[in-house]
């Protein structure tokens, strides 16, 4: 069902910033050009094409490796304050390791983008890791399952700060550790699609990603921030978890869901360690399963101290909401993270659907998740680093996307003014249609449409471009807004 709610007529606060986001593997193409090395997405899509809808891949995608000038022109046309994009690690370091040599054309590519953004008055927000691990790191050491990747990532991060940091005020270490680890190392839904050690590998991955994040944070904080004066953090994603009823057990289950998804990463970064509910539940189940220690790794006291406080803001990717009900603990058997969490997850059939099976349009979830992050993590600065709506393509008059953006932003205004949440920015996913991971090109999130059958990859504005532009001009969601 499609609903239209009353839209908030208050103006966004002075200084509030609007942007759009993309990610390297999803837009760049040029997968083996000018010395770029292979990454886990190149590898997986080439070796196991059947995993991907229509056997497609990111070999060419939007061809942004060649069309970045056009992309910056689109950003300029939109009038965004900032552009969030990610670096392809293996374009800069073909083997992943510093010792493997720096690929100068890869560095030049990002230099050129940064120069153009600067000329056009658009601030960059750079993500170091949006899922495209150099393949040699996976093959040689097992990627995020190996402690040595922490130092290797830290060296890559230092190089990025060194090369680009004079022009960058917003850094993101990792995009969505939950997706990296749960999908990459448990469900098989993302590269490297390892799923043979459920309930174990994903937590090792999470541990390594958190340590890598903290290492990069400290390098930036000590060696670069004093001069470059930017902010650095991590981007964590979650649905809002709405209790299926006001029964205390459902409320508890919903809170547990947020802790297992968002808290898994946010709690260490803010409070120093994993959420107690994860420590307890995974520990107890591990004992019953016959493990000699918890499947959830432990931080040393020193590590707790080093991870605590490694954020200058919190990056939140938020798209949708789930209904959560309490359920009996699932009986002991093969371990898995969903058994560890053990809740009953569903949706409300009245919620508007999208082209993505997981994405339902639930605007009020935006206010609730923002307020929850404020209350749970000491009122941090929050930046919405992704939010967006998918359709199946062929729709330039994308009124459902316009409606989604309007209503989610309206809910965000309530968070800002009525709940006093310190949200300072909003990022629409995505600038343009792109390679949507295992869904290939079947799900379109772009404000601009891209014709993937034309070698020129022409970009065409959808109606949402005009709508987003108007928000950027008026800083509000309706024609007449209050100051
Ligand atoms: C973002 O993740 C990504 O950062 C971006 O690259 C992507 O293009 C965009 O969303 C649109 O998908 O099988 O139940 O685990 C959004 C959060 C988390 C949504 C994983 C899909 C898979 C559902 N995503 N989730 S499940």
CSV table of C-alpha atoms and ligand atoms in Angstrom, one decimal:
chain,number,residue,atom,x,y,z
A,1,UNK,CA,0.0,0.0,0.0
A,2,UNK,CA,1.2,3.5,-0.7
A,3,UNK,CA,0.7,6.1,1.9
A,4,UNK,CA,1.4,9.8,2.0
A,5,UNK,CA,2.0,11.2,5.5
A,6,UNK,CA,1.9,14.8,6.5
A,7,UNK,CA,5.3,16.2,5.7
A,8,UNK,CA,7.2,18.2,8.2
A,9,UNK,CA,7.5,21.8,7.2
A,10,UNK,CA,10.5,22.8,9.3
A,11,UNK,CA,13.7,23.8,7.7
A,12,UNK,CA,16.9,21.7,8.2
A,13,UNK,CA,19.3,23.3,10.7
A,14,UNK,CA,21.9,25.7,9.4
A,15,UNK,CA,25.0,23.7,8.6
A,16,UNK,CA,23.1,20.4,7.9
A,17,UNK,CA,24.7,18.8,4.9
A,18,UNK,CA,23.2,16.8,2.1
A,19,UNK,CA,25.1,14.3,-0.1
A,20,UNK,CA,24.9,11.3,-2.3
A,21,UNK,CA,26.9,8.1,-2.2
A,22,UNK,CA,28.4,5.4,-4.4
A,23,UNK,CA,31.0,2.7,-3.9
A,24,UNK,CA,34.0,1.8,-6.1
A,25,UNK,CA,33.1,-1.8,-7.2
A,26,UNK,CA,29.5,-0.7,-7.8
A,27,UNK,CA,30.4,2.1,-10.3
A,28,UNK,CA,34.0,2.2,-11.5
A,29,UNK,CA,34.4,-0.7,-14.0
A,30,UNK,CA,38.0,-0.6,-15.4
A,31,UNK,CA,38.4,-3.8,-13.3
A,32,UNK,CA,41.9,-4.6,-14.7
A,33,UNK,CA,42.9,-1.3,-16.3
A,34,UNK,CA,46.1,0.6,-15.9
A,35,UNK,CA,47.6,-1.8,-13.3
A,36,UNK,CA,44.6,-2.4,-11.0
A,37,UNK,CA,44.8,-5.7,-9.1
A,38,UNK,CA,42.1,-8.2,-8.7
A,39,UNK,CA,39.7,-8.0,-5.7
A,40,UNK,CA,37.3,-10.5,-4.2
A,41,UNK,CA,34.4,-9.1,-6.2
A,42,UNK,CA,36.3,-9.4,-9.5
A,43,UNK,CA,37.2,-12.9,-8.6
A,44,UNK,CA,33.9,-14.1,-7.3
A,45,UNK,CA,31.9,-12.7,-10.2
A,46,UNK,CA,34.3,-14.2,-12.7
A,47,UNK,CA,34.7,-17.6,-11.1
A,48,UNK,CA,31.1,-18.1,-9.9
A,49,UNK,CA,29.0,-16.0,-12.2
A,50,UNK,CA,25.9,-18.0,-11.4
A,51,UNK,CA,25.8,-16.4,-8.0
A,52,UNK,CA,24.9,-13.1,-9.7
A,53,UNK,CA,21.6,-12.2,-11.2
A,54,UNK,CA,21.9,-12.5,-15.1
A,55,UNK,CA,25.6,-13.5,-14.4
A,56,UNK,CA,26.5,-9.8,-14.5
A,57,UNK,CA,29.5,-8.2,-12.9
A,58,UNK,CA,31.2,-4.9,-12.3
A,59,UNK,CA,33.8,-5.2,-15.1
A,60,UNK,CA,32.4,-2.1,-16.7
A,61,UNK,CA,29.4,-1.1,-14.6
A,62,UNK,CA,28.8,2.7,-14.9
A,63,UNK,CA,32.3,3.0,-16.3
A,64,UNK,CA,33.1,5.7,-13.8
A,65,UNK,CA,36.8,4.9,-14.2
A,66,UNK,CA,36.5,6.8,-17.5
A,67,UNK,CA,33.4,8.9,-16.8
A,68,UNK,CA,34.3,10.6,-13.5
A,69,UNK,CA,34.1,14.0,-15.2
A,70,UNK,CA,30.5,13.3,-16.1
A,71,UNK,CA,29.8,12.1,-12.6
A,72,UNK,CA,31.1,15.3,-11.0
A,73,UNK,CA,29.0,17.3,-13.4
A,74,UNK,CA,25.9,15.3,-12.1
A,75,UNK,CA,26.9,16.1,-8.6
A,76,UNK,CA,27.2,19.8,-9.5
A,77,UNK,CA,23.8,19.7,-11.2
A,78,UNK,CA,22.3,18.2,-8.1
A,79,UNK,CA,23.9,20.8,-5.9
A,80,UNK,CA,25.0,18.4,-3.2
A,81,UNK,CA,27.2,19.6,-0.3
A,82,UNK,CA,29.3,16.4,-0.3
A,83,UNK,CA,29.9,13.2,-2.3
A,84,UNK,CA,30.5,9.9,-0.4
A,85,UNK,CA,32.6,7.5,-2.5
A,86,UNK,CA,35.0,4.7,-1.8
A,87,UNK,CA,38.5,3.9,-2.8
A,88,UNK,CA,39.3,0.7,-4.6
A,89,UNK,CA,42.1,-0.7,-2.5
A,90,UNK,CA,43.5,-2.8,-5.4
A,91,UNK,CA,43.5,0.1,-7.8
A,92,UNK,CA,45.9,1.9,-5.4
A,93,UNK,CA,47.8,-1.2,-4.1
A,94,UNK,CA,47.3,-4.0,-6.7
A,95,UNK,CA,48.4,-6.7,-4.3
A,96,UNK,CA,46.9,-5.1,-1.3
A,97,UNK,CA,50.3,-4.8,0.3
A,98,UNK,CA,52.4,-1.6,0.3
A,99,UNK,CA,55.4,-3.8,-0.6
A,100,UNK,CA,53.6,-4.8,-3.8
A,101,UNK,CA,54.0,-1.3,-5.0
A,102,UNK,CA,51.8,1.7,-5.5
A,103,UNK,CA,49.8,1.9,-8.8
A,104,UNK,CA,50.3,5.5,-9.9
A,105,UNK,CA,47.4,5.6,-12.4
A,106,UNK,CA,45.1,4.5,-9.7
A,107,UNK,CA,46.3,7.2,-7.4
A,108,UNK,CA,45.9,9.7,-10.2
A,109,UNK,CA,42.3,8.6,-10.8
A,110,UNK,CA,41.4,9.6,-7.2
A,111,UNK,CA,43.5,12.8,-7.4
A,112,UNK,CA,41.6,13.9,-10.4
A,113,UNK,CA,38.2,13.3,-8.8
A,114,UNK,CA,39.3,15.2,-5.7
A,115,UNK,CA,40.6,18.1,-7.8
A,116,UNK,CA,37.3,18.3,-9.7
A,117,UNK,CA,35.2,18.1,-6.5
A,118,UNK,CA,37.3,20.9,-5.1
A,119,UNK,CA,36.9,23.1,-8.2
A,120,UNK,CA,33.1,22.5,-7.9
A,121,UNK,CA,32.9,23.2,-4.2
A,122,UNK,CA,31.8,19.6,-3.3
A,123,UNK,CA,33.2,18.1,-0.2
A,124,UNK,CA,34.5,14.5,-0.4
A,125,UNK,CA,33.7,11.9,2.1
A,126,UNK,CA,35.9,8.9,1.5
A,127,UNK,CA,35.2,5.3,2.5
A,128,UNK,CA,38.4,3.2,2.7
A,129,UNK,CA,36.7,-0.2,2.5
A,130,UNK,CA,33.4,-0.8,0.7
A,131,UNK,CA,33.8,-4.5,0.4
A,132,UNK,CA,36.4,-4.9,-2.4
A,133,UNK,CA,39.3,-6.7,-0.6
A,134,UNK,CA,42.4,-7.3,-2.7
A,135,UNK,CA,42.1,-11.0,-3.8
A,136,UNK,CA,45.7,-11.8,-2.7
A,137,UNK,CA,44.9,-10.9,0.9
A,138,UNK,CA,42.0,-13.4,0.7
A,139,UNK,CA,44.1,-16.1,-0.9
A,140,UNK,CA,47.3,-15.6,1.1
A,141,UNK,CA,46.0,-15.0,4.6
A,142,UNK,CA,42.2,-15.6,4.6
A,143,UNK,CA,41.3,-11.9,4.5
A,144,UNK,CA,39.3,-10.7,7.5
A,145,UNK,CA,39.8,-14.1,9.3
A,146,UNK,CA,43.5,-13.4,9.8
A,147,UNK,CA,45.0,-11.0,12.4
A,148,UNK,CA,47.7,-9.9,9.9
A,149,UNK,CA,45.1,-8.2,7.8
A,150,UNK,CA,44.8,-5.6,10.6
A,151,UNK,CA,48.3,-4.2,9.9
A,152,UNK,CA,48.0,-4.6,6.2
A,153,UNK,CA,44.8,-2.5,6.3
A,154,UNK,CA,46.4,0.0,8.6
A,155,UNK,CA,49.2,0.5,6.1
A,156,UNK,CA,46.7,1.0,3.3
A,157,UNK,CA,44.8,3.5,5.5
A,158,UNK,CA,48.0,5.5,6.3
A,159,UNK,CA,48.8,5.7,2.6
A,160,UNK,CA,45.3,7.0,1.8
A,161,UNK,CA,45.6,9.7,4.5
A,162,UNK,CA,49.0,10.6,3.2
A,163,UNK,CA,47.9,10.8,-0.5
A,164,UNK,CA,44.5,12.4,-0.1
A,165,UNK,CA,44.1,13.7,3.4
A,166,UNK,CA,45.0,17.3,2.7
A,167,UNK,CA,41.7,17.5,0.8
A,168,UNK,CA,39.4,15.2,2.8
A,169,UNK,CA,37.5,16.2,6.0
A,170,UNK,CA,35.4,13.1,6.3
A,171,UNK,CA,36.7,9.6,6.4
A,172,UNK,CA,35.0,6.3,6.8
A,173,UNK,CA,37.1,3.2,7.6
A,174,UNK,CA,34.5,0.5,6.9
A,175,UNK,CA,31.1,0.4,5.2
A,176,UNK,CA,28.8,-2.0,7.1
A,177,UNK,CA,30.9,-4.5,9.1
A,178,UNK,CA,27.6,-6.4,9.6
A,179,UNK,CA,27.3,-7.0,5.9
A,180,UNK,CA,31.1,-7.7,5.5
A,181,UNK,CA,31.1,-10.3,8.2
A,182,UNK,CA,27.7,-11.9,8.3
A,183,UNK,CA,27.2,-12.1,4.6
A,184,UNK,CA,30.8,-12.5,3.6
A,185,UNK,CA,31.6,-15.2,6.2
A,186,UNK,CA,28.4,-16.8,7.2
A,187,UNK,CA,25.4,-16.6,4.9
A,188,UNK,CA,27.4,-16.5,1.6
A,189,UNK,CA,25.5,-13.4,0.5
A,190,UNK,CA,28.5,-11.3,-0.3
A,191,UNK,CA,32.1,-12.0,-1.4
A,192,UNK,CA,34.1,-13.9,-0.4
A,193,UNK,CA,31.0,-16.0,0.2
A,194,UNK,CA,32.5,-18.2,2.8
A,195,UNK,CA,29.8,-20.1,4.6
A,196,UNK,CA,31.4,-23.3,5.9
A,197,UNK,CA,32.0,-22.2,9.5
A,198,UNK,CA,28.8,-20.5,10.6
A,199,UNK,CA,28.6,-18.9,14.0
A,200,UNK,CA,32.4,-18.8,14.2
A,201,UNK,CA,34.0,-17.0,11.2
A,202,UNK,CA,31.7,-14.0,11.2
A,203,UNK,CA,32.7,-13.1,14.7
A,204,UNK,CA,36.4,-13.5,13.9
A,205,UNK,CA,35.8,-11.2,10.9
A,206,UNK,CA,34.0,-8.7,13.2
A,207,UNK,CA,36.9,-8.8,15.6
A,208,UNK,CA,39.5,-8.1,12.9
A,209,UNK,CA,37.5,-5.4,11.3
A,210,UNK,CA,37.1,-3.6,14.7
A,211,UNK,CA,40.8,-3.9,15.3
A,212,UNK,CA,41.6,-2.6,11.8
A,213,UNK,CA,39.2,0.3,12.3
A,214,UNK,CA,40.8,1.2,15.6
A,215,UNK,CA,44.3,1.0,14.1
A,216,UNK,CA,43.3,3.3,11.2
A,217,UNK,CA,41.5,5.7,13.6
A,218,UNK,CA,44.6,6.1,15.8
A,219,UNK,CA,46.9,6.6,12.8
A,220,UNK,CA,44.7,9.4,11.6
A,221,UNK,CA,44.2,10.8,15.0
A,222,UNK,CA,47.9,11.0,15.9
A,223,UNK,CA,49.6,11.5,12.5
A,224,UNK,CA,47.1,13.4,10.4
A,225,UNK,CA,44.2,15.0,12.2
A,226,UNK,CA,46.3,17.7,14.0
A,227,UNK,CA,47.2,19.1,10.5
A,228,UNK,CA,44.3,17.9,8.3
A,229,UNK,CA,41.6,18.5,10.8
A,230,UNK,CA,39.1,16.0,9.5
A,231,UNK,CA,36.8,13.5,11.2
A,232,UNK,CA,37.0,9.7,10.9
A,233,UNK,CA,34.6,7.0,11.9
A,234,UNK,CA,32.9,3.8,10.7
A,235,UNK,CA,29.5,3.2,9.0
A,236,UNK,CA,27.2,0.8,10.7
A,237,UNK,CA,23.9,-0.4,9.2
A,238,UNK,CA,20.7,-1.6,10.7
A,239,UNK,CA,17.0,-1.8,10.2
A,240,UNK,CA,14.9,-0.3,13.0
A,241,UNK,CA,13.7,-3.2,15.2
A,242,UNK,CA,10.1,-2.5,16.1
A,243,UNK,CA,8.7,-4.7,18.9
A,244,UNK,CA,5.9,-6.9,17.6
A,245,UNK,CA,3.8,-6.0,20.6
A,246,UNK,CA,4.2,-4.0,23.8
A,247,UNK,CA,4.8,-7.3,25.7
A,248,UNK,CA,8.0,-6.9,27.7
A,249,UNK,CA,9.5,-10.0,26.0
A,250,UNK,CA,8.9,-8.6,22.5
A,251,UNK,CA,10.5,-5.3,23.6
A,252,UNK,CA,13.5,-7.2,25.0
A,253,UNK,CA,13.8,-9.2,21.7
A,254,UNK,CA,13.8,-6.0,19.6
A,255,UNK,CA,16.5,-4.5,21.8
A,256,UNK,CA,18.5,-7.6,21.5
A,257,UNK,CA,18.2,-7.5,17.7
A,258,UNK,CA,19.6,-3.9,17.7
A,259,UNK,CA,22.4,-5.0,20.0
A,260,UNK,CA,23.4,-8.0,17.8
A,261,UNK,CA,23.4,-5.9,14.6
A,262,UNK,CA,24.3,-2.4,15.5
A,263,UNK,CA,25.7,-2.9,18.9
A,264,UNK,CA,28.1,-5.6,17.8
A,265,UNK,CA,30.2,-2.8,16.3
A,266,UNK,CA,28.9,0.4,18.0
A,267,UNK,CA,29.3,-0.9,21.5
A,268,UNK,CA,33.0,-1.6,21.2
A,269,UNK,CA,33.7,1.7,19.5
A,270,UNK,CA,31.7,3.7,22.0
A,271,UNK,CA,31.9,1.7,25.3
A,272,UNK,CA,34.9,-0.5,24.6
A,273,UNK,CA,33.5,-4.0,24.4
A,274,UNK,CA,30.8,-6.2,22.8
A,275,UNK,CA,27.3,-5.8,24.1
A,276,UNK,CA,26.8,-7.8,27.3
A,277,UNK,CA,23.9,-9.6,25.7
A,278,UNK,CA,26.1,-10.9,22.9
A,279,UNK,CA,28.9,-11.9,25.3
A,280,UNK,CA,26.4,-13.8,27.5
A,281,UNK,CA,24.3,-15.5,24.8
A,282,UNK,CA,27.2,-16.6,22.5
A,283,UNK,CA,29.3,-17.6,25.5
A,284,UNK,CA,26.5,-19.8,26.9
A,285,UNK,CA,25.6,-21.4,23.6
A,286,UNK,CA,29.3,-22.1,22.8
A,287,UNK,CA,29.7,-24.0,26.1
A,288,UNK,CA,26.6,-26.1,25.4
A,289,UNK,CA,27.9,-26.7,21.9
A,290,UNK,CA,31.1,-28.1,23.3
A,291,UNK,CA,33.4,-25.3,22.4
A,292,UNK,CA,36.3,-24.7,24.8
A,293,UNK,CA,35.8,-21.0,24.6
A,294,UNK,CA,33.2,-18.6,23.3
A,295,UNK,CA,32.8,-18.3,19.6
A,296,UNK,CA,32.8,-14.5,20.2
A,297,UNK,CA,36.4,-13.6,20.5
A,298,UNK,CA,37.5,-11.6,23.5
A,299,UNK,CA,39.3,-8.3,23.5
A,300,UNK,CA,42.3,-7.9,25.9
A,301,UNK,CA,42.1,-5.0,28.3
A,302,UNK,CA,44.6,-3.1,26.2
A,303,UNK,CA,42.4,-3.7,23.1
A,304,UNK,CA,39.3,-2.4,24.9
A,305,UNK,CA,41.2,0.8,25.7
A,306,UNK,CA,42.4,1.1,22.2
A,307,UNK,CA,39.0,0.6,20.5
A,308,UNK,CA,36.9,2.7,22.9
A,309,UNK,CA,36.3,6.2,21.6
A,310,UNK,CA,37.4,5.6,18.0
A,311,UNK,CA,34.7,7.7,16.4
A,312,UNK,CA,34.3,11.4,15.6
A,313,UNK,CA,30.7,10.8,14.5
A,314,UNK,CA,28.6,7.8,13.9
A,315,UNK,CA,27.8,6.8,10.3
A,316,UNK,CA,24.4,5.2,10.0
A,317,UNK,CA,23.1,3.4,7.0
A,318,UNK,CA,19.4,2.9,7.4
A,319,UNK,CA,16.8,1.7,4.8
A,320,UNK,CA,14.0,-0.3,6.5
A,321,UNK,CA,12.3,-1.7,9.5
A,322,UNK,CA,11.5,-5.2,10.9
A,323,UNK,CA,8.9,-6.4,13.4
A,324,UNK,CA,10.6,-8.4,16.1
A,325,UNK,CA,8.9,-10.9,18.5
A,326,UNK,CA,10.4,-12.9,21.3
A,327,UNK,CA,11.1,-16.6,20.6
A,328,UNK,CA,12.3,-19.6,22.6
A,329,UNK,CA,16.0,-20.2,22.3
A,330,UNK,CA,16.7,-22.4,19.3
A,331,UNK,CA,17.9,-25.8,20.3
A,332,UNK,CA,21.6,-26.5,20.3
A,333,UNK,CA,23.0,-27.9,17.1
A,334,UNK,CA,25.1,-26.4,14.3
A,335,UNK,CA,26.0,-22.9,15.5
A,336,UNK,CA,24.8,-19.7,13.7
A,337,UNK,CA,24.5,-16.1,14.5
A,338,UNK,CA,20.7,-16.1,14.0
A,339,UNK,CA,20.4,-18.9,16.6
A,340,UNK,CA,22.6,-16.8,18.9
A,341,UNK,CA,20.2,-13.9,18.6
A,342,UNK,CA,17.1,-16.0,18.5
A,343,UNK,CA,14.2,-13.7,17.6
A,344,UNK,CA,11.3,-13.9,15.3
A,345,UNK,CA,11.5,-11.4,12.5
A,346,UNK,CA,8.7,-10.3,10.2
A,347,UNK,CA,7.2,-7.4,8.5
A,348,UNK,CA,3.8,-5.7,8.4
A,349,UNK,CA,2.0,-6.6,5.2
A,350,UNK,CA,0.7,-3.1,4.9
A,351,UNK,CA,4.2,-1.7,4.4
A,352,UNK,CA,5.0,-0.6,0.8
A,353,UNK,CA,7.4,-2.8,-1.0
A,354,UNK,CA,10.4,-2.0,-3.2
A,355,UNK,CA,12.4,-4.1,-5.8
A,356,UNK,CA,14.6,-5.3,-2.9
A,357,UNK,CA,13.1,-8.2,-0.9
A,358,UNK,CA,14.5,-6.7,2.3
A,359,UNK,CA,13.5,-3.1,1.8
A,360,UNK,CA,10.0,-2.0,3.0
A,361,UNK,CA,9.1,1.7,3.2
A,362,UNK,CA,8.7,2.5,6.9
A,363,UNK,CA,9.6,6.2,7.3
A,364,UNK,CA,9.0,6.4,11.0
A,365,UNK,CA,11.8,3.9,11.5
A,366,UNK,CA,14.2,6.7,10.7
A,367,UNK,CA,13.2,8.8,13.7
A,368,UNK,CA,13.2,5.7,16.0
A,369,UNK,CA,16.6,4.4,15.1
A,370,UNK,CA,18.1,7.9,15.3
A,371,UNK,CA,16.7,8.4,18.8
A,372,UNK,CA,17.9,4.9,19.8
A,373,UNK,CA,21.5,5.6,18.7
A,374,UNK,CA,21.4,8.9,20.6
A,375,UNK,CA,20.2,7.3,23.8
A,376,UNK,CA,22.4,4.2,23.6
A,377,UNK,CA,25.7,5.9,22.7
A,378,UNK,CA,25.9,9.1,24.6
A,379,UNK,CA,24.3,11.5,22.1
A,380,UNK,CA,27.0,11.3,19.4
A,381,UNK,CA,27.1,13.3,16.2
A,382,UNK,CA,25.2,11.1,13.6
A,383,UNK,CA,25.6,11.3,9.9
A,384,UNK,CA,23.0,9.3,7.8
A,385,UNK,CA,25.6,7.8,5.4
A,386,UNK,CA,23.0,5.9,3.2
A,387,UNK,CA,19.3,5.8,2.7
A,388,UNK,CA,17.4,5.0,-0.4
A,389,UNK,CA,14.8,3.1,-2.4
A,390,UNK,CA,15.0,0.6,-5.2
A,391,UNK,CA,12.8,-0.1,-8.2
A,392,UNK,CA,13.2,-2.5,-11.0
A,393,UNK,CA,14.2,0.2,-13.5
A,394,UNK,CA,12.6,1.8,-16.5
A,395,UNK,CA,10.9,4.4,-14.3
A,396,UNK,CA,12.2,8.0,-14.9
A,397,UNK,CA,9.1,9.4,-13.2
A,398,UNK,CA,10.1,7.8,-9.9
A,399,UNK,CA,7.4,9.1,-7.6
A,400,UNK,CA,7.9,6.3,-5.2
A,401,UNK,CA,11.5,7.2,-4.7
A,402,UNK,CA,10.6,10.9,-4.2
A,403,UNK,CA,7.9,9.8,-1.7
A,404,UNK,CA,10.5,7.6,0.2
A,405,UNK,CA,13.1,10.4,0.4
A,406,UNK,CA,10.4,13.0,1.5
A,407,UNK,CA,9.0,10.8,4.2
A,408,UNK,CA,12.2,9.5,5.6
A,409,UNK,CA,13.6,13.0,5.7
A,410,UNK,CA,10.4,14.2,7.4
A,411,UNK,CA,10.9,11.6,10.0
A,412,UNK,CA,14.5,12.7,10.4
A,413,UNK,CA,13.4,16.3,11.0
A,414,UNK,CA,11.3,15.0,13.9
A,415,UNK,CA,14.4,13.2,15.3
A,416,UNK,CA,16.3,16.4,15.0
A,417,UNK,CA,13.8,18.9,16.4
A,418,UNK,CA,11.5,16.8,18.6
A,419,UNK,CA,14.0,14.2,20.0
A,420,UNK,CA,17.0,16.5,19.8
A,421,UNK,CA,19.2,14.0,18.0
A,422,UNK,CA,22.4,15.5,16.7
A,423,UNK,CA,22.1,14.5,13.1
A,424,UNK,CA,24.4,16.7,10.9
A,425,UNK,CA,24.1,15.1,7.5
A,426,UNK,CA,22.1,12.9,5.1
A,427,UNK,CA,23.3,10.9,2.2
A,428,UNK,CA,21.0,9.5,-0.5
A,429,UNK,CA,22.0,6.1,-1.9
A,430,UNK,CA,22.7,6.4,-4.8
A,431,UNK,CA,24.0,9.0,-7.2
A,432,UNK,CA,23.1,6.6,-10.1
A,433,UNK,CA,22.0,3.1,-10.8
A,434,UNK,CA,24.9,0.7,-10.3
A,435,UNK,CA,26.0,-2.9,-9.7
A,436,UNK,CA,23.8,-4.0,-6.8
A,437,UNK,CA,26.0,-6.9,-5.7
A,438,UNK,CA,24.3,-10.3,-6.1
A,439,UNK,CA,21.3,-8.6,-7.6
A,440,UNK,CA,23.4,-7.4,-10.5
A,441,UNK,CA,21.6,-4.6,-12.4
A,442,UNK,CA,18.1,-5.7,-11.5
A,443,UNK,CA,17.6,-3.3,-8.6
A,444,UNK,CA,18.0,0.4,-9.2
A,445,UNK,CA,18.7,2.8,-6.4
A,446,UNK,CA,19.9,5.8,-8.5
A,447,UNK,CA,18.7,9.3,-8.7
A,448,UNK,CA,20.2,9.2,-12.2
A,449,UNK,CA,19.4,6.2,-14.5
A,450,UNK,CA,22.2,4.6,-16.4
A,451,UNK,CA,21.8,2.7,-19.6
A,452,UNK,CA,23.9,-0.4,-19.2
A,453,UNK,CA,23.4,-1.7,-22.7
A,454,UNK,CA,24.8,1.5,-24.3
A,455,UNK,CA,28.7,1.5,-24.4
A,456,UNK,CA,28.6,5.1,-23.5
A,457,UNK,CA,26.7,4.4,-20.3
A,458,UNK,CA,24.6,7.6,-20.6
A,459,UNK,CA,23.1,8.9,-17.4
A,460,UNK,CA,19.6,10.4,-17.4
A,461,UNK,CA,18.0,12.3,-14.5
A,462,UNK,CA,15.0,10.7,-12.9
A,463,UNK,CA,12.3,13.0,-11.4
A,464,UNK,CA,14.0,12.5,-8.0
A,465,UNK,CA,16.9,14.6,-9.2
A,466,UNK,CA,14.7,17.6,-9.4
A,467,UNK,CA,13.2,16.8,-6.1
A,468,UNK,CA,16.5,16.4,-4.3
A,469,UNK,CA,17.8,19.6,-6.0
A,470,UNK,CA,14.8,21.5,-4.6
A,471,UNK,CA,15.6,20.2,-1.1
A,472,UNK,CA,19.2,21.3,-1.5
A,473,UNK,CA,18.0,24.8,-2.5
A,474,UNK,CA,15.3,25.3,0.1
A,475,UNK,CA,16.7,23.1,2.8
A,476,UNK,CA,13.2,21.9,3.5
A,477,UNK,CA,10.7,19.4,2.2
A,478,UNK,CA,7.7,21.5,1.2
A,479,UNK,CA,7.1,24.7,-0.8
A,480,UNK,CA,6.5,26.9,2.2
A,481,UNK,CA,8.6,26.1,5.2
A,482,UNK,CA,9.0,27.6,8.6
A,483,UNK,CA,12.4,28.9,9.7
B,1,LIG,C1,23.8,-0.9,1.4
B,1,LIG,O1,23.6,-1.9,2.3
B,1,LIG,C2,25.2,-1.0,0.8
B,1,LIG,O2,26.1,-0.2,1.5
B,1,LIG,C3,25.3,-0.6,-0.7
B,1,LIG,O3,26.5,-1.0,-1.2
B,1,LIG,C4,24.1,-1.2,-1.4
B,1,LIG,O4,24.1,-0.9,-2.8
B,1,LIG,C5,22.8,-0.6,-0.8
B,1,LIG,O5,22.7,-0.9,0.5
B,1,LIG,C6,21.5,-1.1,-1.4
B,1,LIG,O6,21.4,-2.5,-1.2
B,1,LIG,O7,19.9,-11.1,3.4
B,1,LIG,O8,18.7,-10.3,5.4
B,1,LIG,O9,21.1,-10.1,5.3
B,1,LIG,C7,22.2,-1.8,2.8
B,1,LIG,C8,22.0,-2.8,3.9
B,1,LIG,C9,22.4,-5.1,4.4
B,1,LIG,C10,20.7,-4.5,2.9
B,1,LIG,C11,22.3,-6.5,4.0
B,1,LIG,C12,20.6,-5.9,2.4
B,1,LIG,C13,20.8,-8.1,3.0
B,1,LIG,C14,19.6,-8.6,3.7
B,1,LIG,N1,22.0,-4.1,3.4
B,1,LIG,N2,21.0,-6.7,3.5
B,1,LIG,S1,19.9,-10.1,4.5
